[in-house]
Coordinates of C-alpha atoms and ligand atoms in Angstrom, one line a residue:
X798 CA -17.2 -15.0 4.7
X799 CA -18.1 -11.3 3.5
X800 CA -14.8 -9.2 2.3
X801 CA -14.5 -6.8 4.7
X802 CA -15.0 -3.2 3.2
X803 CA -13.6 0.4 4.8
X804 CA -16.1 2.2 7.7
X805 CA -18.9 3.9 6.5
X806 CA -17.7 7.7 5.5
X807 CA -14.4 6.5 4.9
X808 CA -12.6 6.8 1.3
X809 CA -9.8 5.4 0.1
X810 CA -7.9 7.9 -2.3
X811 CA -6.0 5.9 -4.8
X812 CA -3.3 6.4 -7.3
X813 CA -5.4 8.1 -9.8
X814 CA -6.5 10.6 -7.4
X815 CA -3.9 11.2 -4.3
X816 CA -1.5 12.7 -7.2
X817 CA -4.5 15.3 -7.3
X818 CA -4.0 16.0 -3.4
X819 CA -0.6 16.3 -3.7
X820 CA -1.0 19.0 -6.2
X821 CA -3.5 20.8 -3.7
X822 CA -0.7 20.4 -0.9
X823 CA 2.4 21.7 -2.9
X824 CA 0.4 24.4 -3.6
X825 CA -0.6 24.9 0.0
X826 CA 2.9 25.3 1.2
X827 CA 4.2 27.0 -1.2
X828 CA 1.4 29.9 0.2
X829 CA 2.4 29.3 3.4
X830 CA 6.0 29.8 2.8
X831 CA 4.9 33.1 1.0
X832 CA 3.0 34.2 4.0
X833 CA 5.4 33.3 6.5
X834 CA 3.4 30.1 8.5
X835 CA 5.4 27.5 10.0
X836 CA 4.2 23.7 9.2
X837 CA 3.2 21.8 12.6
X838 CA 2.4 17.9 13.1
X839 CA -0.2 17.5 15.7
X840 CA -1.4 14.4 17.4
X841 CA -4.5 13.0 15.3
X842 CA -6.6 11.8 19.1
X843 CA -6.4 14.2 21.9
X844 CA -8.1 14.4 26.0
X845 CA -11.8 14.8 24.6
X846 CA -11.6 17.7 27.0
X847 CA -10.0 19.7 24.7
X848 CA -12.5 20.0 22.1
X849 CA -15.7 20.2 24.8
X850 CA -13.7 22.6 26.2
X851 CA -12.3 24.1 23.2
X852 CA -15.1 24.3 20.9
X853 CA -18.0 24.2 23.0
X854 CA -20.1 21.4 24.4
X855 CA -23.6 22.8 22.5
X856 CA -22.2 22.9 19.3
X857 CA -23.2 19.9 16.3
X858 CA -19.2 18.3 16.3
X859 CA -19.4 18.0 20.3
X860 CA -22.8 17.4 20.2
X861 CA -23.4 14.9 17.9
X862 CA -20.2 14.7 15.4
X863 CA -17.0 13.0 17.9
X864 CA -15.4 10.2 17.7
X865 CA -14.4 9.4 21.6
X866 CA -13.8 6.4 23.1
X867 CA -11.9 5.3 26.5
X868 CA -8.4 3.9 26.2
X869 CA -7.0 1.1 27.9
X870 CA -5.6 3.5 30.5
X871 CA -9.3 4.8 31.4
X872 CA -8.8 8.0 29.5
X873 CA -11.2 9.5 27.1
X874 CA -9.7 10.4 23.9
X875 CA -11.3 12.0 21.1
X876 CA -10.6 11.8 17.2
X877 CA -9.5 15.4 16.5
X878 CA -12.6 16.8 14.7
X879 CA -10.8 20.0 13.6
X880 CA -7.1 21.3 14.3
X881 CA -7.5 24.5 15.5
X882 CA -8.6 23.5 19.1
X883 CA -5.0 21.4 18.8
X884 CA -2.8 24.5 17.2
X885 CA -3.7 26.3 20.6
X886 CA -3.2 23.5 22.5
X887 CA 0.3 23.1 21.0
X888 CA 0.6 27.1 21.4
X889 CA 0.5 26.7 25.2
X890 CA 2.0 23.7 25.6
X891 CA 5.2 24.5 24.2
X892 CA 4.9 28.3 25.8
X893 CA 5.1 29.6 22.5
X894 CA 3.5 33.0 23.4
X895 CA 7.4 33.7 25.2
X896 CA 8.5 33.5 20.8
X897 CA 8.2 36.5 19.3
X898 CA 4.6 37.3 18.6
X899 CA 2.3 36.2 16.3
X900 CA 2.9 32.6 15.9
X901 CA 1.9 31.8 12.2
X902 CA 1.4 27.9 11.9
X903 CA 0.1 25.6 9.3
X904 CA -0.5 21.7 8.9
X905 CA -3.2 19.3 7.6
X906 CA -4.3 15.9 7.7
X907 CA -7.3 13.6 8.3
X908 CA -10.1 14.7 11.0
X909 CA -13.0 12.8 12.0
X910 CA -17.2 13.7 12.6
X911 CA -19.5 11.1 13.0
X912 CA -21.9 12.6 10.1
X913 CA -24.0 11.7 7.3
X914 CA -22.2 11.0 4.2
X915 CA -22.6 12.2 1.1
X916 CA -20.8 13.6 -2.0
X917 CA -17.8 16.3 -0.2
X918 CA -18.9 15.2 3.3
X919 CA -17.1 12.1 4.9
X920 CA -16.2 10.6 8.3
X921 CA -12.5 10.9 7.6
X922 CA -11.8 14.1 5.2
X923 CA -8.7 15.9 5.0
X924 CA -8.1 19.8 6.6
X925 CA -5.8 22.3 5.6
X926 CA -5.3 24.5 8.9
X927 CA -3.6 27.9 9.0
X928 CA -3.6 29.7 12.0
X929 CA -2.0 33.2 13.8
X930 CA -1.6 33.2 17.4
X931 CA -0.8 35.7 19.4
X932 CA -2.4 38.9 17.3
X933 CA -5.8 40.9 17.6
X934 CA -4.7 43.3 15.0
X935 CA -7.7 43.3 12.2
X936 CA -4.7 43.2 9.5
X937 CA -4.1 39.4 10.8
X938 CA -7.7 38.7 10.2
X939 CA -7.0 40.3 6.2
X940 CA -4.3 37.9 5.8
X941 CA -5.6 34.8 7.1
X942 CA -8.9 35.5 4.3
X943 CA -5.9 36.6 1.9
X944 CA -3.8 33.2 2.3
X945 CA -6.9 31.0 1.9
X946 CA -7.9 33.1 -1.2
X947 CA -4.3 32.8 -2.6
X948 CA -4.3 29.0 -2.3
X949 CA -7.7 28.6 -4.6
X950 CA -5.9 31.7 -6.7
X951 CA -3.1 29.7 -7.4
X952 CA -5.1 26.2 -8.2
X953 CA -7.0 27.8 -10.5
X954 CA -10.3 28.0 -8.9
X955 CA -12.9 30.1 -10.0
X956 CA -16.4 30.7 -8.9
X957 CA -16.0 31.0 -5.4
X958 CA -18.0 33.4 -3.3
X959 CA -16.1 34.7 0.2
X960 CA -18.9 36.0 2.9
X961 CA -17.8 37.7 5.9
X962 CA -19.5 38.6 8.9
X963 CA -18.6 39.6 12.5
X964 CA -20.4 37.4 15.5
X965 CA -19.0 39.9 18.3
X966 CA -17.4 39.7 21.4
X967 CA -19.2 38.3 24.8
X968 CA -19.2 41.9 25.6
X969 CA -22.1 42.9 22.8
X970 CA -23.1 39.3 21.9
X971 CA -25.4 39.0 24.8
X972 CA -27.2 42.1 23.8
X973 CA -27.7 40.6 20.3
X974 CA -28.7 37.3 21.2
X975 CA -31.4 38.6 23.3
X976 CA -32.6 41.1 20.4
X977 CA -32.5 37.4 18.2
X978 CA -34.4 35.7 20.9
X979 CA -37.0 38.2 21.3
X980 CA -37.2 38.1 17.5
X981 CA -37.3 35.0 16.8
X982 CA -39.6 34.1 19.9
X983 CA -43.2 35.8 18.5
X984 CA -42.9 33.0 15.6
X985 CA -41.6 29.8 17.2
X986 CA -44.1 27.8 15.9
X987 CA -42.5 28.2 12.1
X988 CA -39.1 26.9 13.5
X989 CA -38.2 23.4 12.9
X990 CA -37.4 21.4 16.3
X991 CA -34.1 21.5 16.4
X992 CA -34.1 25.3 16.7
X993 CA -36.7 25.9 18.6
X994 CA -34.8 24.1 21.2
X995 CA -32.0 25.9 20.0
X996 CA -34.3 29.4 20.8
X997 CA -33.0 29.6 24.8
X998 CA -29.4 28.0 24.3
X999 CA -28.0 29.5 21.3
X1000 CA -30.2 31.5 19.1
X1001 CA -27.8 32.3 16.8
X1002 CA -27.3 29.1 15.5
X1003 CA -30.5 29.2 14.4
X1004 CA -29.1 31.8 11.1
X1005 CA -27.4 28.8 10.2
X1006 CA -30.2 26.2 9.8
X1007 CA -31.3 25.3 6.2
X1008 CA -34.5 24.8 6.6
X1009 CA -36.5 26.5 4.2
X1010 CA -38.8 27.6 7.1
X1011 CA -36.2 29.0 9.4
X1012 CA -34.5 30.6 6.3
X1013 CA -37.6 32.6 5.3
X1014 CA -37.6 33.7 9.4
X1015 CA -33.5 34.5 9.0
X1016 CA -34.9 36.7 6.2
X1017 CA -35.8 39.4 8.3
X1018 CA -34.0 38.8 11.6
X1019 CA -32.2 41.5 13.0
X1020 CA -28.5 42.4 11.9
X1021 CA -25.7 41.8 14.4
X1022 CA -23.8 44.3 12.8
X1023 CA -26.3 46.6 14.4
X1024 CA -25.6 45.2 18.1
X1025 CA -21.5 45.5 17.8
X1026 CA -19.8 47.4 20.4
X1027 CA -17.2 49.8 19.6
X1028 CA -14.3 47.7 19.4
X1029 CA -16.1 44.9 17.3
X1030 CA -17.2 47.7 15.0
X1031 CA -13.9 49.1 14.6
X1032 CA -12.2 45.7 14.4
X1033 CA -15.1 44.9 11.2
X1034 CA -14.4 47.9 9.5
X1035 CA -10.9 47.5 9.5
X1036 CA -11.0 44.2 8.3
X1037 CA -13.3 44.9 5.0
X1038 CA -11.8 48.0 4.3
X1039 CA -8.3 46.4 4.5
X1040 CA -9.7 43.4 2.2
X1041 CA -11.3 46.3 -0.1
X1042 CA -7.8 47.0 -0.6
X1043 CA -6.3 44.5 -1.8
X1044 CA -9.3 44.1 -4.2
X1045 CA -10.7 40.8 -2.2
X1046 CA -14.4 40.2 -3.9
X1047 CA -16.4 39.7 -0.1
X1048 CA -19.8 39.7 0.7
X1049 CA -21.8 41.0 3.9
X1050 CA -23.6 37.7 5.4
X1051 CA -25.3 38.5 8.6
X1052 CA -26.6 35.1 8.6
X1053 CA -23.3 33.6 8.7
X1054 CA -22.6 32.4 12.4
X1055 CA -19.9 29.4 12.0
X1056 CA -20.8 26.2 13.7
X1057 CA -18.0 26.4 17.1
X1058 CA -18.7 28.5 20.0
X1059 CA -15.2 30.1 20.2
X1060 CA -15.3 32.4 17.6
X1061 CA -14.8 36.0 18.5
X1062 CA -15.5 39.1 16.0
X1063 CA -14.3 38.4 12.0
X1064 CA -16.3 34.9 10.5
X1065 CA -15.5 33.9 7.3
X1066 CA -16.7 31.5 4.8
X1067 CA -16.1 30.5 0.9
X1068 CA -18.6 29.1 -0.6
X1069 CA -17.8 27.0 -4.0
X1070 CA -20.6 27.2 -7.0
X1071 CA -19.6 23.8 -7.7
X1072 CA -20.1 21.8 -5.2
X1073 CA -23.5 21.3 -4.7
X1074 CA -25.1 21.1 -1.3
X1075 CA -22.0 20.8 0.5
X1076 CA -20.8 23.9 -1.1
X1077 CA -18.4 25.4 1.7
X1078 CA -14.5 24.8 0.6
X1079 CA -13.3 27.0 3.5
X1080 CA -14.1 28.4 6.9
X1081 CA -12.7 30.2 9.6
X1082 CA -12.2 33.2 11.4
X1083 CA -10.8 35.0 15.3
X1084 CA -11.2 33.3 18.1
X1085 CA -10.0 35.8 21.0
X1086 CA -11.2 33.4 23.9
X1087 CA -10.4 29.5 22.7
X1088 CA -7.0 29.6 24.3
X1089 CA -8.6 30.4 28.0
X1090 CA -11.4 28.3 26.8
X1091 CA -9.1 25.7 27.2
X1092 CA -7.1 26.7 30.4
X1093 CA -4.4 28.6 29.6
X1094 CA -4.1 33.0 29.1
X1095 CA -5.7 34.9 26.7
X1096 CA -4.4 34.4 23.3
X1097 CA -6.0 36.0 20.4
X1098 CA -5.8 33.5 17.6
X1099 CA -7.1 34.3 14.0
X1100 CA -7.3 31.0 11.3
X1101 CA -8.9 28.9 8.7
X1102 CA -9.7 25.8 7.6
X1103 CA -10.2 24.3 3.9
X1104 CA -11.6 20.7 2.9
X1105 CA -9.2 18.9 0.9
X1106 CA -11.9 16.4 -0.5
X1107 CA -13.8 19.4 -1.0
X1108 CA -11.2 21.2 -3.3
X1109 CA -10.6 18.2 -5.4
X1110 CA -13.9 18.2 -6.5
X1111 CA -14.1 21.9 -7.1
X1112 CA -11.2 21.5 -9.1
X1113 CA -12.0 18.5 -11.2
X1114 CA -15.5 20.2 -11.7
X1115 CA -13.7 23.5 -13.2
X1116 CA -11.3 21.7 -15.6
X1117 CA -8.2 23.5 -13.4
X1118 CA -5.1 21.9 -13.9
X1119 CA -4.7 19.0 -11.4
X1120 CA -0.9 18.6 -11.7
X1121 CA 1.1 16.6 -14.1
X1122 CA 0.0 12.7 -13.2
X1123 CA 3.3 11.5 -12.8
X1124 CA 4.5 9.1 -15.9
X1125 CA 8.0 7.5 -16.6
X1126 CA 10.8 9.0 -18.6
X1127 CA 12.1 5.9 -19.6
X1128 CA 10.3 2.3 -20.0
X1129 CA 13.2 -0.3 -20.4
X1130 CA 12.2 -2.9 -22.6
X1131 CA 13.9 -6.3 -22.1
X1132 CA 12.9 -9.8 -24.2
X1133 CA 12.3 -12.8 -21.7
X1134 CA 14.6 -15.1 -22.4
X1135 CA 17.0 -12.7 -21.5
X1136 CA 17.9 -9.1 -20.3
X1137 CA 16.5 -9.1 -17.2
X1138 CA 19.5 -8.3 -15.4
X1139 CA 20.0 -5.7 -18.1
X1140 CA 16.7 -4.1 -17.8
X1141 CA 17.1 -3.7 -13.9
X1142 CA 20.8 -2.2 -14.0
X1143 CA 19.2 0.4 -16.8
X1144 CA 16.2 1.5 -14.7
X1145 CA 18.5 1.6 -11.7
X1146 CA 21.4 4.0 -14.0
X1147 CA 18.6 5.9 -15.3
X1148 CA 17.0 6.3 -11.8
X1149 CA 20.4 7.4 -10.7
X1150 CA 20.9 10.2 -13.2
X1151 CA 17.8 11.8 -12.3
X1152 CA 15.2 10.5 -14.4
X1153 CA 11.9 8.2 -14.0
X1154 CA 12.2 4.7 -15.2
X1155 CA 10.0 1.6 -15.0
X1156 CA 10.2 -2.0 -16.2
X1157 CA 8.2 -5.0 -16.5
X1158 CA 8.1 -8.3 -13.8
X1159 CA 5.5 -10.1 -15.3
X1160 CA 7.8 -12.0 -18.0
X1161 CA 5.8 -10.3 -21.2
X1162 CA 6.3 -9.8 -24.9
X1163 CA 8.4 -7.4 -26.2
X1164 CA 5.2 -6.2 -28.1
X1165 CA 3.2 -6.5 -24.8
X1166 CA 5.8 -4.4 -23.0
X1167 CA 5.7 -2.1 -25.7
X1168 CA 1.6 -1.3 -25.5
X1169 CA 2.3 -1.0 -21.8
X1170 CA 5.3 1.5 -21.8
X1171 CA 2.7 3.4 -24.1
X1172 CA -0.4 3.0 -21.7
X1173 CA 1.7 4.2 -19.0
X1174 CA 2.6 7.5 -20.8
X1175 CA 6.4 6.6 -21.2
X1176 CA 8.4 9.4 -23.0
X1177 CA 11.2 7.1 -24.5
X1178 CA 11.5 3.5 -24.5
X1179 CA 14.4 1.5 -24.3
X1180 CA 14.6 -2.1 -25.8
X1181 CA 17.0 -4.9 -24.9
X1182 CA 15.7 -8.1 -27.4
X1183 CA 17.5 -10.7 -28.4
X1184 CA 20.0 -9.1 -30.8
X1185 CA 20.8 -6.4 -29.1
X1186 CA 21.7 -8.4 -25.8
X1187 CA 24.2 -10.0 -27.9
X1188 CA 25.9 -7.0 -29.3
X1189 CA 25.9 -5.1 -26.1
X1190 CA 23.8 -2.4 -27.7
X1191 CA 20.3 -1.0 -27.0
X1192 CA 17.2 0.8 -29.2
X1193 CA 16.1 4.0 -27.9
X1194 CA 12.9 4.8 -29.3
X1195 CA 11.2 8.3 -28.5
X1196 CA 7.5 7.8 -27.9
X1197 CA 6.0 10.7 -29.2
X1198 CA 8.1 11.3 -32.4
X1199 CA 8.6 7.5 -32.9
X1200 CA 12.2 8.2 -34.0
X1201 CA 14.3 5.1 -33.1
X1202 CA 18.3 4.7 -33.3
X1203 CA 20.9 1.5 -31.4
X1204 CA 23.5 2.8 -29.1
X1205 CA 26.0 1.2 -27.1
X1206 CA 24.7 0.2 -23.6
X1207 CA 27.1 2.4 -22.1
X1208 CA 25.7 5.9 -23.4
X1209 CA 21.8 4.7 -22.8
X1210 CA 22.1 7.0 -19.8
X1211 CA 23.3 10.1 -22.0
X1212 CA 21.6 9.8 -24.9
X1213 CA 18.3 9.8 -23.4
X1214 CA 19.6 12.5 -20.9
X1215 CA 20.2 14.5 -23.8
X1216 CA 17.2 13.7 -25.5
X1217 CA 15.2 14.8 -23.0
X1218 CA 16.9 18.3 -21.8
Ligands
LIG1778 P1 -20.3 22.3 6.8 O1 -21.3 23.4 7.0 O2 -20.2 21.9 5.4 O3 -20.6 21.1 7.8 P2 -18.5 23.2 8.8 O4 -18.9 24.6 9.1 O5 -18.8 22.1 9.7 O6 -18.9 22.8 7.3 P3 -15.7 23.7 9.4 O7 -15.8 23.0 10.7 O8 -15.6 25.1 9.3 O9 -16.9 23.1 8.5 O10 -14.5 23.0 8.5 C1 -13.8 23.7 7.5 C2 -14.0 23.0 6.2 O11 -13.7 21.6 6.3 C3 -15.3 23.1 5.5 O12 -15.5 24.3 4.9 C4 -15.3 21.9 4.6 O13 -14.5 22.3 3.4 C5 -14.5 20.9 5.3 N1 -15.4 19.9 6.0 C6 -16.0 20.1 7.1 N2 -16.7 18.9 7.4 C7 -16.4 18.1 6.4 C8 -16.8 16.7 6.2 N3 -17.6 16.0 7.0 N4 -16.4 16.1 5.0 C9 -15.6 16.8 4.2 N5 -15.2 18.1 4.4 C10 -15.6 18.7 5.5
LIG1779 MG1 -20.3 20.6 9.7

């Protein structure tokens, strides 16, 4: 029989990695504790209506990207592709927009596209969220791009390019996408299929295609900055002035559109140098008409979203500190015969006072245990053998000074406590 292996786009992040992620998260709340967002748990399947609904039934993750299937109760539930669909969900659900106003909430965890994978895109990666709710002030839209900047500011990343653009409201977009149309119309035959039959649904997508043909068209197309209304002009000014301010390195992009249909005004986008071709670490941006999108009032929302794969491998490409792998204080030492009791009840006192302490199962040589408790990156190791089982004592060896001394097994604890601080 074959071994059975994990789902195509799947990835199983193991001990020499997840300590890596952890880092990445740690650092993550600590931001959003700074910046005031709340941590929410949200279901990981949801009505499949949500996201149709949510983030619009033409876009590539609705399209082509879900994971739905009917449950045994005749109900079609999706894999969440993306939280932010959920966050407003949640928002409504639990009437939150009767809190005091905006609603800052955070949370992360795996989401699911049925893509094509490659190196930094999976069928299972992980999403940091953060999202405001409740807000159209352009100052919300500065801080959202400020927390996500903070979090790659604070793992060290460098090389990182933020674009910005504004895609408008439905009250100028119209006008835009019929000035793209028009434009876009006179050289169809250039485009590649998919946006030619993108040309009457959704031309803007079309400034996100990477086709080198359609890019040389995008070249030239005409800037939606120049179709803004008033509002979405004023909202856009506001929001690089305010991110001039605080001395944010962005870059105009009036190509960049963002791949969901609810985004309203402020688009956002960081771009890693070190990623290769999936190069985006973060994206996000306002979207003032999800929340009726999806049934309930109108709720301003502003948010972002960051890969986690996707800064794991930015950081292991930039040499940025990836945490402190974690590595025993103490490895107690015991000889075969005898100790073992002795070993345990010292890993278990040690473990107790606060430090990290592993021992062996596998019944091996002192010497064996020895090479191990230095493979595993143990600061001191503690040695029960033969003799000192019998006189009730123990060796405390410090691994990277190699000074040794015996001590009664009483003050093991201490002395390496002491040791060590
Ligand atoms: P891309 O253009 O790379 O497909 P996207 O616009 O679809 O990205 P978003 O929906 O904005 O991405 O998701 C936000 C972030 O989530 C991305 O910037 C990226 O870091 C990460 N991400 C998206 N899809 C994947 C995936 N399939 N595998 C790993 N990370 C992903
Ligand atoms: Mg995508």
């Amino acid at each position: 029989m074959d071994s059975i292996k994990a789902p195509r786009g799947t990835r199983d992040v193991l001990g020499d990695e997840s300590w890596k992620w952890a880092r990445v998260l740690d650092v993550t709340r600590g931001v959003a504790d700074d910046f005031g967002f709340k941590e929410v748990m949200l279901p990981i399947f949801e009505h499949t209506e949500l996201f149709s609904r949510g983030i619009g039934d033409t876009t590539d993750v609705v399209e082509k990207e879900m994971y739905t299937f009917i449950d045994k109760g005749d109900r079609s539930i999706t894999l969440r592709p993306e939280l932010t669909a959920s966050m407003v969900r949640a928002y409504l659900e639990h009437d939150m927009r009767h809190l005091s106003q905006p609603l800052k909430l955070w949370g992360w965890g795996p989401m699911f596209r049925y893509e094509r994978p490659q190196k930094g895109r999976y069928r299972q990666f992980a999403q940091i969220d953060f999202e405001t709710l409740g807000a159209s002030n352009p100052l919300a839209d500065v801080e959202i791009i400020d927390s996500s900047m903070e979090i790659y500011r604070r793992l060290g990343l460098s090389n990182l390019q933020v674009l910005i653009n504004s895609v408008g409201c439905p009250k100028c977009r119209p006008a835009y996408r019929d000035t793209l149309k028009a434009y876009f119309e006179s050289s169809a035959h250039e485009l590649c299929d998919s946006c030619r039959g993108r040309l009457d649904r959704n031309p803007l997508r079309i400034l996100d295609c990477k086709q080198p043909a359609c890019r040389a068209l995008t070249d030239n197309a005409p800037s939606v900055i120049d179709s803004l209304c008033d509002e979405c002009r004023e909202h856009f000014a506001t929001v690089t002035q305010g991110l001039e301010r605080l001395g944010a390195n962005v870059k105009l992009d009036n190509r960049l559109v963002r791949g969901l249909d609810y985004y309203t005004k402020t688009a956002y986008e960081i771009l890693s140098g070190d990623l290769g071709a999936q190069n985006a670490v973060c994206g996000g941006g306002r979207y003032d008409n999800l929340a009726e999108a999806i049934g309930g009032p109108h709720v301003p929302g502003v948010g972002f979203a960051s890969g986690v794969e996707r800064i794991v491998i930015t950081m292991e490409a930039q040499g940025a500190y990836l945490g402190n792998e974690p590595k025993p204080d103490v490895y107690v030492i015991s000889s075969v015969q005898d100790g073992t009791y002795d070993a345990a009840v010292i890993a278990h006192e040690l473990r107790e006072s606060g430090l990290s302490a592993d021992m062996d199962f596998m019944g091996r040589s002192i010497k064996s245990q020895m090479k191990i408790a230095s493979q595993n990156g143990a600061k001191f190791v503690c040695v029960i053998g033969d003799s000192e089982a019998a006189s009730g004592t123990a060796g405390v060896k410090n691994m990277a000074t190699g000074e040794q001394e015996t001590v009664p097994r009483g003050s093991v604890v201490e002395n390496i406590k002491n040791k060590i601080s």
